[in-house]
Amino acid sequence: MPRPIEALIHQPALAHNIARARASSPDAQVLAIVKANAYGHGIENVFDALRGADGFGLLDLDEAQRLRDLGWRGPILLLEGCFETRDLELCSRLKLWHAVHHEQQIDWLAMHKTHEPHRVFLKLNSGMNRLGFTPNAFRGAWTRLNALPQVDEISLMTHFSDADGARGIEHQTAVFKEATADLPGARSLSNSAAILRHSKDPAVRADWVRAGIMTYGSAPDYPEHDIAHWDLRPTMTLRSKVLAVQHLKEGDSVGYGSSFVAQRAMRIGTVACGYADGYPRHAGHGTPVLVAGQRTTTVGRVSMDMLAVDLTDLKQLPLDGIGAEVTLWGQGPKGAVLPIDEVAQSAGTIGYELMCALARRVPVHVETLG
Ligand SMILES: *Cc1c(COP(=O)(O)O)cnc(C)c1O
C-alpha cells in the first residue's frame, strides 16, 4: 500500500471560482492564470474546469505547449514575454500573445521573420517597479511596435502592487490612464485582488482581467477577508492519515528539539505528512488541521515525513484514532473546510506559496466535473 498521503484537485471548485471572476467583471474577458503549473495544481488537472475562461496566462513556453497539446486553440498570453530571440519562433508557431516590457524584446521582434504578425501586450511600469516601461518611455515603445510589420495588435497592460491592501490601486491607475490616454488597444490591469476588491470601476475591469489565486480558492487579501467572504471554494486538498497514536503524560515532549511539552495528559496522532510533502516546516505548534472533519491543531515541529496532531478532545475516533483521515488543507469530510490561507498564515506565508510547493512525491487525484 502506498503512503496514505494524497492531493485532490477539485474541478467543480475551479469552475465555480473562475465563474466568480467572470461575475465580478461581466463586461471583461477572463484570462485564467496557470503559471507555475497552475499554481501547483497541474495544468492537465485544471484544464477541463477552466475551459470556460477566454484565455490563459502563463510564463513558461513549455507550459504554453502543454496547453496547445491539450487542444486549447484560444488565447495564451506569455506574461513575461520572450526571454530570447528564438522564443519568437515558438510564439509564431503556437500563436502566443506575449508581453513586451523592455526594448530588447522590441529589437528581437524587429528581426523576427514571421508570416503572421503577433499580438503583444505592452507593459507599463505604473509603480510596482518589477517589469515594464516607465511612463516616459511607454509611448516611444508603443510607436516602435506600431511601426513593425511583425506586430498586428498592441494591447496595454500593467500590474498592481497593492490591490490586496490599504494603499490600493488609485496611484497606479492614475499613472496608467495618463500614460495610455489616447492610445488605442485593449487594456488589462486586474489581478485577483483587484477583481475582487476594485472591480466597480470599469476602467479597472477594462478588457481583460487576469484571475490567478482566486481561481485556486485562496483569498488574496486574507486575513482581512476569507474565501467564505468572497464565495470561493478550495481547489486543492492535501490529506493523509494518522499512522500512530501516543498517550502523553504532563511533561512529555513531542518531536525534534522537544519544542512542545505537554501541560496535561494528551492523546496525539502521528500523521503521514511532512515538509518533504510540501507541508510548511515553519507552521508552528497550533496550526489548524482537521481530523475526521473535526478541527484541531498540530503539535510540535513538522519533520520531513511526519507531523503530530492533538487528538485529546476529539470525539468518536475509531481505533483510538489510528487510520483517521487528516485534512492538512482544503475540503474535509462532511463538508468541513480548512482554507489553505489559515495554514499559510500559521507558517508566516501565503496560500500561493503552499499550493505551488506541493511536492512531487505526493500522488495527485482529480475530482472531475460532475
Ligand atoms: C501572477 C500574475 C497574475 C495573477 O495574480 P493573482 O494575484 O494570482 O491573481 C496577474 N498578472 C500577472 C502579470 C501575473 O504575473
PDB file of N, CA and C and ligand atoms in Angstrom, residues 33 35 39 59 79-80 123 130-131 157-159 188-193 195 210-216 220 352, ligand 1:
ATOM      1  N   ILE A  33      -5.045  32.447 -15.017  1.00  0.00           N
ATOM      2  CA  ILE A  33      -3.589  32.394 -14.915  1.00  0.00           C
ATOM      3  C   ILE A  33      -3.184  30.992 -14.438  1.00  0.00           C
ATOM      4  N   LYS A  35       0.223  29.903 -14.563  1.00  0.00           N
ATOM      5  CA  LYS A  35       1.683  29.830 -14.416  1.00  0.00           C
ATOM      6  C   LYS A  35       2.029  28.901 -13.251  1.00  0.00           C
ATOM      7  N   TYR A  39      -0.417  27.015 -10.454  1.00  0.00           N
ATOM      8  CA  TYR A  39      -0.235  27.222  -9.018  1.00  0.00           C
ATOM      9  C   TYR A  39      -0.119  25.875  -8.283  1.00  0.00           C
ATOM     10  N   LEU A  59       3.878  31.744 -17.968  1.00  0.00           N
ATOM     11  CA  LEU A  59       5.222  32.278 -18.189  1.00  0.00           C
ATOM     12  C   LEU A  59       6.094  31.376 -19.046  1.00  0.00           C
ATOM     13  N   LEU A  79       3.138  36.109 -19.869  1.00  0.00           N
ATOM     14  CA  LEU A  79       3.093  37.297 -19.008  1.00  0.00           C
ATOM     15  C   LEU A  79       4.439  37.999 -18.874  1.00  0.00           C
ATOM     16  N   GLU A  80       5.524  37.281 -19.061  1.00  0.00           N
ATOM     17  CA  GLU A  80       6.852  37.924 -19.018  1.00  0.00           C
ATOM     18  C   GLU A  80       7.418  38.092 -20.423  1.00  0.00           C
ATOM     19  N   LYS A 123       3.736  46.487 -21.712  1.00  0.00           N
ATOM     20  CA  LYS A 123       3.579  46.594 -20.256  1.00  0.00           C
ATOM     21  C   LYS A 123       4.115  47.909 -19.720  1.00  0.00           C
ATOM     22  N   ARG A 130       8.737  46.288 -11.158  1.00  0.00           N
ATOM     23  CA  ARG A 130       9.205  44.925 -11.404  1.00  0.00           C
ATOM     24  C   ARG A 130       9.450  44.798 -12.904  1.00  0.00           C
ATOM     25  N   LEU A 131       8.389  44.888 -13.707  1.00  0.00           N
ATOM     26  CA  LEU A 131       8.536  44.834 -15.160  1.00  0.00           C
ATOM     27  C   LEU A 131       7.823  46.026 -15.774  1.00  0.00           C
ATOM     28  N   MET A 157      -0.991  46.874 -20.843  1.00  0.00           N
ATOM     29  CA  MET A 157      -1.196  46.248 -19.544  1.00  0.00           C
ATOM     30  C   MET A 157      -0.308  46.831 -18.465  1.00  0.00           C
ATOM     31  N   THR A 158      -0.762  46.653 -17.225  1.00  0.00           N
ATOM     32  CA  THR A 158       0.071  46.974 -16.074  1.00  0.00           C
ATOM     33  C   THR A 158      -0.311  46.021 -14.944  1.00  0.00           C
ATOM     34  N   HIS A 159       0.434  46.069 -13.855  1.00  0.00           N
ATOM     35  CA  HIS A 159       0.207  45.133 -12.743  1.00  0.00           C
ATOM     36  C   HIS A 159       0.242  45.915 -11.430  1.00  0.00           C
ATOM     37  N   SER A 188      -5.521  45.707 -19.924  1.00  0.00           N
ATOM     38  CA  SER A 188      -5.584  44.685 -18.878  1.00  0.00           C
ATOM     39  C   SER A 188      -4.823  45.156 -17.654  1.00  0.00           C
ATOM     40  N   LEU A 189      -5.532  45.242 -16.533  1.00  0.00           N
ATOM     41  CA  LEU A 189      -4.902  45.740 -15.302  1.00  0.00           C
ATOM     42  C   LEU A 189      -5.030  44.775 -14.130  1.00  0.00           C
ATOM     43  N   SER A 190      -6.174  44.082 -14.004  1.00  0.00           N
ATOM     44  CA  SER A 190      -6.531  43.480 -12.719  1.00  0.00           C
ATOM     45  C   SER A 190      -6.026  42.064 -12.495  1.00  0.00           C
ATOM     46  N   ASN A 191      -5.422  41.837 -11.346  1.00  0.00           N
ATOM     47  CA  ASN A 191      -5.161  40.502 -10.804  1.00  0.00           C
ATOM     48  C   ASN A 191      -6.341  40.127  -9.896  1.00  0.00           C
ATOM     49  N   SER A 192      -6.252  39.019  -9.200  1.00  0.00           N
ATOM     50  CA  SER A 192      -7.384  38.570  -8.376  1.00  0.00           C
ATOM     51  C   SER A 192      -7.824  39.611  -7.357  1.00  0.00           C
ATOM     52  N   ALA A 193      -6.869  40.196  -6.661  1.00  0.00           N
ATOM     53  CA  ALA A 193      -7.239  41.142  -5.600  1.00  0.00           C
ATOM     54  C   ALA A 193      -7.998  42.323  -6.187  1.00  0.00           C
ATOM     55  N   ILE A 195      -9.747  42.221  -9.001  1.00  0.00           N
ATOM     56  CA  ILE A 195     -11.036  41.696  -9.472  1.00  0.00           C
ATOM     57  C   ILE A 195     -12.032  41.675  -8.313  1.00  0.00           C
ATOM     58  N   ARG A 210      -7.076  39.267 -15.140  1.00  0.00           N
ATOM     59  CA  ARG A 210      -6.131  38.148 -15.027  1.00  0.00           C
ATOM     60  C   ARG A 210      -6.345  37.473 -13.663  1.00  0.00           C
ATOM     61  N   ALA A 211      -7.114  36.398 -13.690  1.00  0.00           N
ATOM     62  CA  ALA A 211      -7.513  35.740 -12.442  1.00  0.00           C
ATOM     63  C   ALA A 211      -6.546  34.619 -12.094  1.00  0.00           C
ATOM     64  N   GLY A 212      -5.751  34.835 -11.072  1.00  0.00           N
ATOM     65  CA  GLY A 212      -4.814  33.819 -10.605  1.00  0.00           C
ATOM     66  C   GLY A 212      -5.321  33.165  -9.343  1.00  0.00           C
ATOM     67  N   ILE A 213      -4.874  33.672  -8.200  1.00  0.00           N
ATOM     68  CA  ILE A 213      -5.064  32.976  -6.932  1.00  0.00           C
ATOM     69  C   ILE A 213      -6.531  32.726  -6.597  1.00  0.00           C
ATOM     70  N   MET A 214      -7.430  33.613  -7.011  1.00  0.00           N
ATOM     71  CA  MET A 214      -8.851  33.383  -6.678  1.00  0.00           C
ATOM     72  C   MET A 214      -9.376  32.126  -7.361  1.00  0.00           C
ATOM     73  N   THR A 215      -8.816  31.807  -8.511  1.00  0.00           N
ATOM     74  CA  THR A 215      -9.210  30.597  -9.224  1.00  0.00           C
ATOM     75  C   THR A 215      -8.931  29.353  -8.375  1.00  0.00           C
ATOM     76  N   TYR A 216      -7.902  29.463  -7.533  1.00  0.00           N
ATOM     77  CA  TYR A 216      -7.430  28.305  -6.764  1.00  0.00           C
ATOM     78  C   TYR A 216      -7.931  28.322  -5.314  1.00  0.00           C
ATOM     79  N   PRO A 220      -6.952  36.597  -1.770  1.00  0.00           N
ATOM     80  CA  PRO A 220      -5.721  37.384  -1.913  1.00  0.00           C
ATOM     81  C   PRO A 220      -5.526  38.387  -0.789  1.00  0.00           C
ATOM     82  N   TYR A 352      -0.549  31.056  -1.851  1.00  0.00           N
ATOM     83  CA  TYR A 352       0.170  30.850  -3.115  1.00  0.00           C
ATOM     84  C   TYR A 352       1.368  29.926  -2.917  1.00  0.00           C
TER      85      TYR A 352
HETATM   86  C1  LIG B   1       0.629  36.041 -11.456  1.00  0.00           C
HETATM   87  C2  LIG B   1       0.076  37.191 -12.208  1.00  0.00           C
HETATM   88  C3  LIG B   1      -1.287  37.484 -12.143  1.00  0.00           C
HETATM   89  C4  LIG B   1      -2.239  36.737 -11.236  1.00  0.00           C
HETATM   90  O1  LIG B   1      -2.098  37.237  -9.930  1.00  0.00           O
HETATM   91  P1  LIG B   1      -3.036  36.682  -8.753  1.00  0.00           P
HETATM   92  O2  LIG B   1      -2.680  37.536  -7.590  1.00  0.00           O
HETATM   93  O3  LIG B   1      -2.643  35.274  -8.541  1.00  0.00           O
HETATM   94  O4  LIG B   1      -4.418  36.837  -9.235  1.00  0.00           O
HETATM   95  C5  LIG B   1      -1.765  38.505 -12.936  1.00  0.00           C
HETATM   96  N1  LIG B   1      -0.938  39.206 -13.736  1.00  0.00           N
HETATM   97  C6  LIG B   1       0.381  38.966 -13.807  1.00  0.00           C
HETATM   98  C7  LIG B   1       1.220  39.797 -14.695  1.00  0.00           C
HETATM   99  C8  LIG B   1       0.929  37.962 -13.042  1.00  0.00           C
HETATM  100  O5  LIG B   1       2.240  37.721 -13.107  1.00  0.00           O
END
